[in-house]
Short mmCIF file of C-alpha atoms and ligand atoms in Angstrom, two decimals:
data_model
loop_
_atom_site.label_atom_id
_atom_site.label_comp_id
_atom_site.label_asym_id
_atom_site.label_seq_id
_atom_site.Cartn_x
_atom_site.Cartn_y
_atom_site.Cartn_z
CA MET A 1175 181.21 -92.45 -52.35
CA MET A 1176 184.69 -94.02 -52.21
CA PRO A 1177 186.78 -93.76 -55.37
CA LEU A 1178 189.69 -96.11 -56.06
CA ASP A 1179 191.82 -95.40 -53.01
CA THR A 1180 195.44 -94.81 -53.90
CA SER A 1181 196.26 -92.73 -50.83
CA PHE A 1182 199.16 -95.01 -49.88
CA LEU A 1183 200.59 -94.58 -53.40
CA ALA A 1184 202.39 -91.43 -54.44
CA ARG A 1185 204.37 -90.34 -57.48
CA ARG A 1186 207.56 -88.56 -56.58
CA GLN A 1187 209.64 -87.29 -59.48
CA GLY A 1188 207.55 -89.47 -61.73
CA ILE A 1189 208.27 -92.64 -59.77
CA LEU A 1190 205.57 -94.57 -57.93
CA HIS A 1191 206.12 -95.07 -54.20
CA VAL A 1192 204.28 -97.23 -51.67
CA GLU A 1193 204.34 -95.20 -48.48
CA ASP A 1194 207.98 -93.97 -48.41
CA LEU A 1195 209.55 -96.59 -50.64
CA ALA A 1196 210.12 -96.36 -54.39
CA LEU A 1197 208.84 -99.38 -56.29
CA PRO A 1198 211.99 -99.71 -58.47
CA GLU A 1199 214.03 -100.08 -55.27
CA LEU A 1200 211.68 -102.75 -53.98
CA ALA A 1201 211.98 -104.57 -57.31
CA LEU A 1202 215.79 -104.46 -57.08
CA MET A 1203 215.74 -105.67 -53.49
CA PHE A 1204 213.18 -108.44 -53.82
CA GLY A 1205 212.73 -109.20 -57.53
CA THR A 1206 209.46 -109.46 -59.44
CA PRO A 1207 206.67 -110.42 -59.52
CA CYS A 1208 205.82 -109.53 -55.95
CA HIS A 1209 202.77 -108.59 -53.93
CA ILE A 1210 203.22 -105.39 -51.96
CA TYR A 1211 200.91 -104.32 -49.14
CA SER A 1212 200.77 -101.00 -47.34
CA HIS A 1213 200.66 -101.34 -43.56
CA ALA A 1214 199.16 -97.85 -43.26
CA ALA A 1215 196.36 -98.66 -45.71
CA LEU A 1216 195.51 -101.92 -43.93
CA CYS A 1217 195.32 -100.12 -40.59
CA ALA A 1218 193.31 -97.20 -42.00
CA ASN A 1219 190.78 -99.51 -43.69
CA LEU A 1220 190.20 -101.54 -40.55
CA ARG A 1221 190.02 -98.46 -38.32
CA ALA A 1222 187.40 -96.90 -40.62
CA PHE A 1223 185.25 -100.02 -40.31
CA GLN A 1224 185.70 -100.21 -36.56
CA ALA A 1225 184.92 -96.51 -36.16
CA ALA A 1226 181.73 -96.73 -38.25
CA LEU A 1227 180.55 -99.60 -36.08
CA ALA A 1228 181.51 -98.06 -32.75
CA ALA A 1229 179.97 -94.67 -33.63
CA HIS A 1230 176.44 -96.09 -33.51
CA PRO A 1231 174.81 -97.24 -30.27
CA ALA A 1232 173.54 -100.40 -31.98
CA GLY A 1233 177.08 -101.22 -33.16
CA ALA A 1234 179.03 -100.41 -30.01
CA ARG A 1235 179.18 -104.08 -28.92
CA GLY A 1236 179.78 -105.21 -32.50
CA LEU A 1237 182.57 -107.48 -33.66
CA ILE A 1238 184.43 -107.48 -36.95
CA CYS A 1239 185.38 -110.99 -38.05
CA TYR A 1240 187.80 -110.52 -40.96
CA ALA A 1241 187.16 -113.11 -43.69
CA VAL A 1242 190.44 -115.04 -43.69
CA LYS A 1243 190.00 -116.44 -47.22
CA VAL A 1244 190.50 -112.99 -48.71
CA ASN A 1245 194.17 -112.70 -47.79
CA SER A 1246 195.37 -115.18 -45.21
CA ASN A 1247 199.00 -114.12 -44.82
CA LEU A 1248 199.98 -114.54 -41.15
CA ALA A 1249 201.33 -110.99 -40.94
CA ILE A 1250 197.97 -109.55 -41.99
CA LEU A 1251 196.04 -111.84 -39.65
CA ASN A 1252 198.41 -110.92 -36.83
CA LEU A 1253 198.02 -107.19 -37.50
CA PHE A 1254 194.23 -107.42 -37.49
CA ALA A 1255 194.21 -109.65 -34.38
CA ARG A 1256 196.31 -107.05 -32.55
CA MET A 1257 193.83 -104.40 -33.66
CA GLY A 1258 191.03 -106.40 -32.06
CA THR A 1259 189.29 -108.26 -34.88
CA GLY A 1260 187.88 -111.72 -34.82
CA PHE A 1261 187.93 -113.96 -37.89
CA ASP A 1262 185.51 -115.66 -40.26
CA ILE A 1263 186.99 -119.01 -41.30
CA VAL A 1264 185.86 -121.62 -43.81
CA SER A 1265 188.26 -124.50 -43.14
CA GLY A 1266 190.31 -126.23 -40.49
CA GLY A 1267 193.35 -124.82 -42.28
CA GLU A 1268 192.12 -121.27 -41.73
CA LEU A 1269 191.53 -122.04 -38.04
CA GLU A 1270 195.15 -123.20 -37.74
CA ARG A 1271 196.34 -120.04 -39.48
CA VAL A 1272 194.33 -117.78 -37.18
CA LEU A 1273 195.68 -119.49 -34.09
CA ALA A 1274 199.24 -119.45 -35.48
CA ALA A 1275 198.85 -115.72 -36.12
CA GLY A 1276 197.80 -115.05 -32.53
CA GLY A 1277 194.04 -114.73 -33.15
CA ASP A 1278 191.54 -115.53 -30.41
CA ALA A 1279 189.45 -118.66 -31.00
CA ASP A 1280 186.62 -117.12 -29.03
CA LYS A 1281 186.28 -114.46 -31.74
CA VAL A 1282 186.11 -116.99 -34.60
CA VAL A 1283 183.00 -117.80 -36.62
CA PHE A 1284 183.12 -120.83 -38.90
CA SER A 1285 181.20 -120.62 -42.21
CA GLY A 1286 181.14 -122.99 -45.20
CA VAL A 1287 178.87 -125.65 -46.67
CA GLY A 1288 181.17 -128.65 -46.28
CA LYS A 1289 182.67 -128.70 -42.78
CA SER A 1290 184.28 -132.11 -42.28
CA HIS A 1291 184.16 -134.22 -39.12
CA ALA A 1292 187.80 -133.34 -38.40
CA GLU A 1293 187.21 -129.62 -38.92
CA ILE A 1294 184.20 -129.54 -36.60
CA HIS A 1295 186.16 -131.52 -34.00
CA ALA A 1296 189.09 -129.07 -34.19
CA ALA A 1297 186.82 -126.02 -33.92
CA LEU A 1298 185.03 -127.48 -30.89
CA MET A 1299 188.34 -128.28 -29.21
CA ALA A 1300 189.47 -124.69 -29.85
CA ASP A 1301 186.20 -123.30 -28.36
CA ILE A 1302 185.30 -121.00 -31.24
CA LEU A 1303 182.62 -118.33 -30.92
CA CYS A 1304 180.10 -119.85 -33.33
CA PHE A 1305 179.46 -122.30 -36.18
CA ASN A 1306 177.50 -120.75 -39.05
CA VAL A 1307 175.57 -123.88 -39.99
CA GLU A 1308 174.62 -124.29 -43.64
CA SER A 1309 172.39 -127.41 -43.69
CA ALA A 1310 170.20 -129.67 -41.56
CA ALA A 1311 172.69 -132.51 -41.98
CA GLU A 1312 175.55 -130.33 -40.73
CA LEU A 1313 173.48 -129.36 -37.69
CA GLU A 1314 173.01 -133.03 -36.75
CA ARG A 1315 176.72 -133.74 -37.29
CA ILE A 1316 177.83 -130.87 -35.06
CA ASN A 1317 175.41 -131.99 -32.34
CA GLU A 1318 176.76 -135.54 -32.50
CA ILE A 1319 180.44 -134.56 -32.37
CA ALA A 1320 179.82 -132.07 -29.54
CA GLY A 1321 178.09 -134.91 -27.66
CA THR A 1322 181.12 -137.18 -27.95
CA LEU A 1323 183.29 -134.36 -26.57
CA GLY A 1324 180.88 -133.54 -23.74
CA LYS A 1325 180.45 -130.01 -25.11
CA ARG A 1326 177.63 -127.77 -26.33
CA ALA A 1327 178.41 -126.34 -29.73
CA PRO A 1328 177.56 -122.64 -30.26
CA ILE A 1329 175.59 -122.30 -33.49
CA SER A 1330 173.89 -119.85 -35.84
CA LEU A 1331 172.04 -120.89 -38.94
CA ARG A 1332 173.29 -119.24 -42.09
CA VAL A 1333 170.02 -118.14 -43.56
CA ASN A 1334 169.69 -117.68 -47.29
CA PRO A 1335 167.29 -114.72 -47.60
CA ASP A 1336 166.85 -114.98 -51.39
CA VAL A 1337 167.91 -111.45 -52.27
CA ASP A 1338 169.86 -110.38 -55.33
CA PRO A 1339 173.15 -108.71 -54.32
CA GLN A 1340 173.59 -107.36 -57.90
CA THR A 1341 177.10 -108.67 -58.34
CA HIS A 1342 178.98 -111.19 -60.52
CA PRO A 1343 176.97 -114.46 -60.55
CA TYR A 1344 179.99 -116.48 -59.31
CA ILE A 1345 180.10 -114.46 -56.09
CA ALA A 1346 176.36 -113.99 -55.42
CA THR A 1347 175.53 -116.27 -52.51
CA GLY A 1348 172.20 -115.07 -51.12
CA LEU A 1349 169.91 -116.21 -53.93
CA LYS A 1350 167.87 -119.38 -53.51
CA ILE A 1351 169.65 -121.05 -56.44
CA ALA A 1352 172.96 -120.79 -54.52
CA LYS A 1353 174.39 -123.72 -52.56
CA PHE A 1354 174.77 -121.53 -49.48
CA GLY A 1355 172.73 -121.38 -46.32
CA ILE A 1356 169.30 -122.57 -45.29
CA PRO A 1357 166.33 -121.26 -47.26
CA ILE A 1358 164.67 -118.60 -45.13
CA ASP A 1359 161.31 -120.36 -45.19
CA ALA A 1360 162.92 -123.51 -43.70
CA ALA A 1361 164.93 -121.67 -41.04
CA LEU A 1362 162.30 -121.47 -38.31
CA ALA A 1363 161.69 -125.22 -38.23
CA LEU A 1364 165.40 -125.92 -38.20
CA TYR A 1365 165.96 -123.47 -35.34
CA GLU A 1366 163.26 -125.33 -33.38
CA ARG A 1367 165.10 -128.58 -34.06
CA ALA A 1368 168.42 -126.98 -33.02
CA ALA A 1369 166.90 -125.72 -29.77
CA ARG A 1370 165.83 -129.30 -28.93
CA LEU A 1371 169.19 -130.92 -29.67
CA PRO A 1372 171.06 -131.48 -26.41
CA HIS A 1373 174.58 -130.60 -27.51
CA LEU A 1374 173.85 -127.32 -29.26
CA HIS A 1375 173.59 -123.78 -27.96
CA VAL A 1376 171.68 -121.51 -30.33
CA ARG A 1377 173.57 -118.20 -30.29
CA GLY A 1378 172.79 -116.28 -33.43
CA VAL A 1379 171.40 -115.75 -36.89
CA ASP A 1380 173.80 -115.44 -39.82
CA CYS A 1381 173.60 -114.39 -43.45
CA HIS A 1382 176.06 -113.51 -46.21
CA ILE A 1383 174.52 -112.45 -49.51
CA GLY A 1384 177.54 -112.03 -51.77
CA SER A 1385 180.72 -110.16 -52.51
CA GLN A 1386 181.83 -106.97 -54.32
CA ILE A 1387 178.46 -105.37 -53.55
CA LEU A 1388 178.35 -101.74 -54.69
CA ASN A 1389 174.68 -101.01 -53.99
CA PRO A 1390 173.89 -101.39 -50.28
CA ALA A 1391 170.11 -101.71 -50.80
CA PRO A 1392 170.10 -105.55 -50.86
CA TYR A 1393 171.59 -105.59 -47.34
CA MET A 1394 168.50 -103.80 -46.03
CA GLU A 1395 166.26 -106.16 -47.94
CA ALA A 1396 168.05 -109.12 -46.34
CA LEU A 1397 167.90 -107.52 -42.89
CA GLU A 1398 164.12 -106.97 -43.14
CA ARG A 1399 163.67 -110.68 -43.88
CA LEU A 1400 165.95 -111.68 -41.02
CA LEU A 1401 164.05 -109.44 -38.59
CA VAL A 1402 160.83 -111.28 -39.40
CA LEU A 1403 162.64 -114.52 -38.59
CA LEU A 1404 164.13 -113.09 -35.38
CA ASP A 1405 160.65 -112.04 -34.19
CA ALA A 1406 159.24 -115.47 -34.96
CA LEU A 1407 162.11 -117.09 -33.04
CA GLU A 1408 161.52 -114.85 -30.05
CA LYS A 1409 157.82 -115.80 -30.00
CA ARG A 1410 158.89 -119.42 -29.71
CA GLY A 1411 161.25 -118.62 -26.86
CA ILE A 1412 164.41 -118.90 -28.95
CA CYS A 1413 166.40 -115.77 -28.11
CA VAL A 1414 169.67 -115.22 -29.92
CA GLU A 1415 172.59 -113.07 -28.78
CA HIS A 1416 174.01 -111.99 -32.11
CA LEU A 1417 173.20 -111.21 -35.70
CA ASP A 1418 175.93 -111.82 -38.27
CA LEU A 1419 175.38 -109.93 -41.52
CA GLY A 1420 178.41 -111.39 -43.32
CA GLY A 1421 180.72 -109.40 -45.56
CA GLY A 1422 180.55 -108.28 -49.16
CA LEU A 1423 181.00 -104.50 -49.23
CA GLY A 1424 182.73 -103.74 -52.52
CA ILE A 1425 185.60 -101.50 -53.56
CA ALA A 1426 186.24 -99.37 -56.64
CA TYR A 1427 188.53 -101.22 -59.04
CA ARG A 1428 188.39 -98.63 -61.84
CA GLN A 1429 189.51 -95.02 -61.72
CA ASP A 1430 186.00 -93.97 -62.73
CA GLU A 1431 184.17 -96.29 -60.31
CA THR A 1432 182.92 -95.51 -56.80
CA ALA A 1433 181.92 -97.76 -53.92
CA PRO A 1434 179.62 -96.83 -51.03
CA GLU A 1435 181.17 -95.29 -47.93
CA ILE A 1436 181.23 -97.73 -45.00
CA SER A 1437 178.79 -95.52 -43.11
CA ALA A 1438 176.35 -95.43 -46.05
CA TYR A 1439 176.20 -99.22 -45.87
CA LEU A 1440 176.25 -99.60 -42.08
CA ALA A 1441 174.22 -96.68 -40.72
CA PRO A 1442 170.85 -97.73 -42.16
CA LEU A 1443 171.39 -101.29 -40.89
CA LEU A 1444 172.35 -100.05 -37.44
CA ASP A 1445 169.39 -97.63 -37.36
CA ARG A 1446 167.07 -100.52 -38.07
CA LEU A 1447 168.68 -102.61 -35.30
CA GLN A 1448 168.42 -99.82 -32.74
CA GLY A 1449 166.61 -100.96 -29.60
CA ARG A 1450 167.16 -104.66 -30.21
CA ASN A 1451 169.49 -106.36 -27.80
CA LEU A 1452 171.66 -107.91 -30.50
CA LYS A 1453 175.41 -107.94 -30.91
CA LEU A 1454 176.23 -107.26 -34.56
CA ILE A 1455 178.93 -109.36 -36.25
CA LEU A 1456 180.30 -108.39 -39.67
CA GLU A 1457 182.64 -110.42 -41.87
CA PRO A 1458 184.30 -107.91 -44.21
CA GLY A 1459 187.25 -108.98 -46.31
CA ARG A 1460 187.84 -107.21 -49.61
CA ARG A 1461 187.06 -103.78 -48.16
CA LEU A 1462 189.83 -104.15 -45.57
CA VAL A 1463 192.63 -105.40 -47.79
CA GLY A 1464 191.72 -105.03 -51.48
CA GLN A 1465 193.07 -101.57 -52.11
CA ALA A 1466 195.98 -101.96 -49.70
CA GLY A 1467 197.86 -104.17 -52.13
CA LEU A 1468 199.46 -104.04 -55.56
CA LEU A 1469 201.20 -106.57 -57.76
CA LEU A 1470 204.57 -105.42 -59.08
CA ALA A 1471 205.58 -106.97 -62.41
CA ARG A 1472 208.27 -106.37 -65.00
CA VAL A 1473 207.77 -106.19 -68.76
CA GLU A 1474 209.68 -109.04 -70.37
CA TYR A 1475 208.81 -108.32 -73.99
CA LEU A 1476 206.79 -105.93 -76.05
CA LYS A 1477 205.18 -107.76 -78.91
CA PRO A 1478 203.57 -105.33 -81.35
CA GLY A 1479 201.09 -106.78 -83.83
CA LYS A 1480 198.57 -105.83 -86.48
CA ALA A 1481 195.51 -106.92 -84.48
CA ARG A 1482 196.88 -106.37 -80.98
CA ASN A 1483 199.97 -105.16 -79.13
CA PHE A 1484 201.02 -107.36 -76.26
CA ALA A 1485 203.06 -106.44 -73.20
CA VAL A 1486 204.31 -109.77 -71.88
CA VAL A 1487 205.07 -109.40 -68.18
CA ASP A 1488 206.54 -111.74 -65.57
CA ALA A 1489 203.29 -112.05 -63.58
CA ALA A 1490 200.51 -114.24 -64.91
CA MET A 1491 197.06 -115.71 -64.27
CA ASN A 1492 198.61 -118.00 -61.67
CA ASP A 1493 199.47 -114.84 -59.68
CA LEU A 1494 196.26 -112.94 -60.46
CA LEU A 1495 193.34 -115.13 -61.55
CA ARG A 1496 190.51 -112.60 -61.23
CA PRO A 1497 190.62 -111.20 -64.81
CA ALA A 1498 190.54 -114.71 -66.30
CA LEU A 1499 187.93 -116.07 -63.89
CA TYR A 1500 185.50 -113.17 -63.55
CA GLY A 1501 186.55 -110.82 -66.33
CA ALA A 1502 187.65 -108.55 -63.46
CA TRP A 1503 189.35 -105.22 -64.08
CA HIS A 1504 192.49 -104.08 -62.24
CA GLU A 1505 194.09 -100.73 -63.06
CA ILE A 1506 197.60 -101.12 -64.51
CA VAL A 1507 200.05 -98.24 -64.36
CA ALA A 1508 203.67 -97.73 -65.36
CA VAL A 1509 205.86 -97.35 -62.28
CA GLU A 1510 208.07 -94.73 -63.95
CA GLN A 1511 206.60 -92.00 -66.10
CA LYS A 1512 208.96 -91.77 -69.04
CA THR A 1513 209.08 -89.11 -71.64
CA GLY A 1514 210.03 -89.96 -75.18
CA ILE A 1515 208.27 -93.32 -75.27
CA PRO A 1516 205.09 -93.22 -77.33
CA ALA A 1517 202.00 -94.53 -75.59
CA ALA A 1518 200.28 -97.50 -77.21
CA ILE A 1519 197.36 -99.76 -76.44
CA TYR A 1520 198.47 -103.10 -75.00
CA ASP A 1521 196.97 -106.31 -73.78
CA VAL A 1522 199.02 -107.02 -70.64
CA VAL A 1523 199.57 -110.77 -70.60
CA GLY A 1524 201.63 -113.34 -68.72
CA PRO A 1525 203.84 -116.21 -69.89
CA ILE A 1526 201.21 -118.96 -69.30
CA CYS A 1527 200.08 -121.10 -72.18
CA GLU A 1528 196.43 -120.04 -72.23
CA SER A 1529 194.69 -117.23 -74.07
CA GLY A 1530 192.89 -116.50 -70.79
CA ASP A 1531 196.24 -115.50 -69.28
CA PHE A 1532 195.77 -111.76 -69.26
CA LEU A 1533 195.99 -109.20 -66.48
CA GLY A 1534 194.35 -106.42 -68.42
CA LYS A 1535 193.18 -105.78 -71.97
CA GLU A 1536 193.46 -102.68 -74.11
CA ARG A 1537 195.44 -100.55 -71.70
CA GLU A 1538 197.15 -97.37 -72.78
CA LEU A 1539 200.74 -97.48 -71.57
CA ALA A 1540 204.00 -95.74 -72.43
CA ILE A 1541 206.44 -98.55 -71.70
CA ALA A 1542 209.56 -100.31 -72.90
CA SER A 1543 210.82 -103.81 -72.27
CA GLY A 1544 212.30 -104.02 -68.75
CA ASP A 1545 209.90 -101.44 -67.28
CA LEU A 1546 207.92 -102.07 -64.14
CA LEU A 1547 204.14 -102.14 -63.98
CA ALA A 1548 201.95 -101.84 -60.89
CA ILE A 1549 198.68 -103.76 -61.03
CA LEU A 1550 196.42 -102.11 -58.49
CA SER A 1551 193.86 -103.25 -55.89
CA THR A 1552 195.34 -106.71 -55.57
CA GLY A 1553 195.22 -107.13 -51.78
CA ALA A 1554 192.02 -109.24 -51.87
CA TYR A 1555 191.54 -112.66 -53.47
CA VAL A 1556 194.81 -112.45 -55.38
CA MET A 1557 197.62 -114.19 -53.49
CA ALA A 1558 194.89 -116.29 -51.82
CA MET A 1559 193.72 -117.59 -55.22
CA SER A 1560 197.17 -118.00 -56.76
CA SER A 1561 198.43 -121.32 -58.03
CA ASN A 1562 201.53 -123.02 -59.37
CA TYR A 1563 200.13 -123.57 -62.86
CA ASN A 1564 202.92 -123.99 -65.41
CA THR A 1565 205.25 -124.80 -62.48
CA ARG A 1566 205.50 -121.15 -61.59
CA PRO A 1567 206.65 -120.49 -58.03
CA ARG A 1568 204.27 -118.23 -56.15
CA ALA A 1569 205.39 -114.61 -55.83
CA MET A 1570 206.87 -113.06 -52.72
CA GLU A 1571 204.76 -110.92 -50.39
CA ILE A 1572 206.11 -107.72 -48.86
CA MET A 1573 204.64 -105.37 -46.30
CA VAL A 1574 205.76 -101.76 -46.45
CA GLN A 1575 205.60 -99.72 -43.30
CA GLY A 1576 206.79 -96.15 -43.74
CA GLY A 1577 210.36 -96.44 -45.00
CA GLU A 1578 210.73 -100.14 -44.18
CA ALA A 1579 209.94 -103.19 -46.25
CA HIS A 1580 209.34 -106.53 -44.56
CA MET A 1581 209.20 -109.78 -46.50
CA ILE A 1582 206.09 -111.54 -45.16
CA ARG A 1583 206.24 -114.55 -47.48
CA GLN A 1584 209.27 -115.87 -49.29
CA ARG A 1585 209.22 -116.45 -53.02
CA GLU A 1586 208.65 -120.16 -53.60
CA LYS A 1587 211.49 -122.16 -55.09
CA THR A 1588 210.88 -124.47 -58.01
CA ALA A 1589 212.08 -127.44 -55.96
CA ASP A 1590 209.35 -126.65 -53.37
CA LEU A 1591 206.77 -127.28 -56.06
CA TYR A 1592 207.65 -130.93 -56.61
CA ALA A 1593 208.98 -131.69 -53.13
CA LEU A 1594 205.87 -133.71 -52.24
CA GLU A 1595 205.85 -135.76 -55.44
CA CYS A 1596 207.18 -139.34 -55.65
CA LEU A 1597 207.89 -141.76 -58.44
CA PRO A 1598 205.97 -145.06 -58.39
CA PRO A 1599 207.95 -148.35 -58.16
CA MET A 1600 210.03 -149.26 -61.20
CA ARG A 1601 207.83 -152.21 -62.16
CA ALA A 1602 205.04 -149.76 -63.03
CA THR A 1603 207.23 -148.13 -65.67
CA PRO A 1604 205.94 -149.01 -69.14
CA ALA A 1605 208.43 -150.47 -71.58
CA PRO A 1606 209.99 -147.82 -73.80
CA PRO A 1607 208.64 -147.86 -77.37
CA ALA A 1608 212.02 -148.51 -78.93
CA GLU A 1609 215.18 -150.14 -77.67
CA PRO A 1610 217.33 -147.39 -76.15
CA THR A 1611 221.02 -147.52 -76.63
CA ALA A 1612 222.98 -148.87 -73.64
CA GLU A 1613 224.23 -145.35 -72.92
CA MET A 1614 220.70 -143.81 -72.86
CA ALA A 1615 219.31 -146.56 -70.60
CA ASN A 1616 222.13 -146.04 -68.16
CA GLU A 1617 221.44 -142.28 -67.97
CA THR A 1618 217.66 -142.81 -67.39
CA ASP A 1619 218.30 -145.31 -64.55
CA LYS A 1620 220.64 -142.89 -62.86
CA GLY A 1621 218.04 -140.11 -63.05
CA ILE A 1622 215.26 -142.26 -61.58
CA ALA A 1623 217.47 -143.62 -58.80
CA SER A 1624 218.48 -140.15 -57.67
CA ARG A 1625 214.81 -139.00 -57.76
CA LYS A 1626 213.72 -142.00 -55.65
CA GLN A 1627 216.28 -141.14 -53.01
CA MET A 1628 214.72 -137.72 -52.69
CA CYS A 1629 211.22 -139.06 -51.95
N1 LLP B 2561 181.78 -114.16 -45.28
C1 LLP B 2561 181.54 -115.23 -46.06
C2 LLP B 2561 180.73 -116.33 -45.53
C3 LLP B 2561 182.06 -115.28 -47.35
O1 LLP B 2561 181.83 -116.35 -48.11
C4 LLP B 2561 182.84 -114.20 -47.84
C5 LLP B 2561 183.40 -114.24 -49.19
C6 LLP B 2561 183.07 -113.11 -46.99
C7 LLP B 2561 182.50 -113.12 -45.70
C8 LLP B 2561 183.90 -111.93 -47.38
O2 LLP B 2561 183.33 -111.22 -48.43
P1 LLP B 2561 183.97 -109.80 -48.89
O3 LLP B 2561 183.75 -108.80 -47.78
O4 LLP B 2561 185.42 -110.02 -49.14
O5 LLP B 2561 183.24 -109.50 -50.14
N2 LLP B 2561 187.03 -114.65 -55.18
C9 LLP B 2561 186.00 -113.64 -55.40
C10 LLP B 2561 185.21 -113.34 -54.14
C11 LLP B 2561 184.65 -114.57 -53.44
C12 LLP B 2561 183.88 -114.25 -52.18
C13 LLP B 2561 183.80 -115.44 -51.30
N3 LLP B 2561 183.18 -115.20 -50.02
C14 LLP B 2561 186.66 -112.40 -56.00
O6 LLP B 2561 187.86 -112.43 -56.29
O7 LLP B 2561 185.99 -111.41 -56.25
#
């Protein structure tokens, strides 16, 4: 079992380092809050996945398609592309990112329930590996667009096997109440339809049952159901080249939690696929990047109270939404171990005007105002789900490689946040409630005129 992996983190003389760099130095150099990723951890996580796949005869031809939504920074996509991965995308935007990062379109699978006309068109023009089709209506649309382009679209149906992945309900996707995929009992008929459509090429079967899965048993349950479908397809002369089992393998977020080893999840699946001429595609995300990242924040204020002590830090729910959205837990540790400061129990909160703006509750920390905190396991679904709520510029992203730190995304500037906004014409301005003085009116006009010039 895999515990929370902090192998890229080390304390030297009481100070937390990422690879060879001390976090206080990174904070001085780049400011806070910032997302820090370890290059070594990213590489090690991907290599472990690749090795587990390659070690088994049934996985030797397999392909890892990293789920771009998890962390879509170009530097991470570029690193993984150079290490041989393909990509699982869910939007035209993600396709553009993958191509901009140097990814190969012919290793891209396209999932998602709402692919637009423009997105399908772009993916066909790029010649992606496969569309993971999520409805009968989408199948017809892809066929029609491929026809207008004189192409045959490669497709899999994303089959919803109706298994319980035993995870948070917001991220369980393989149950029949979920919006995802085609119910398994309707899949055969739809495959027969797909095989008859002139502009489609049936290439695979796809399934993704959920995320942050810590018990691998539901994968086997899903696979057994898919194998019944595959056999039925073969009987009807529909032979597919690949089986895509999606992503979802979880990580340990708590010190006392463990997640399954990659081999414990993969080996039973590969054993069961032995002897079938199928290329296995996997779409991991969190497992590759989650524990390779941390969020570095500084304590602005300590606010002791009778009911609660608060540590108000400069990162907030706009930087890390998972605790507010899923009640998720991220370990929070003081960057410098200080003696002489008494430990206390704090709710670690941000400056945003919502009670849901917390990064962690009831954490024992020995800290003073101005200290740095590291919020762990933030490589997955953190920067990707960040926002500008409360007009907060998004944090910088840094990749550490040995003794070097590379900025891989600049800190946003406040002016960036309203750069796309425009004022409507003056005539739409409602009359002010009271007569302003001549001086006030003059000032307001000047402000609006200068703003209009900017748009
Ligand atoms: N493939 C498909 C079709 C997916 O929808 C997802 C994730 C993945 C692969 C990658 O799953 P992973 O290996 O990362 O579990 N925001 C949530 C997680 C949402 C999962 C969305 N789909 C969180 O912060 O926990």
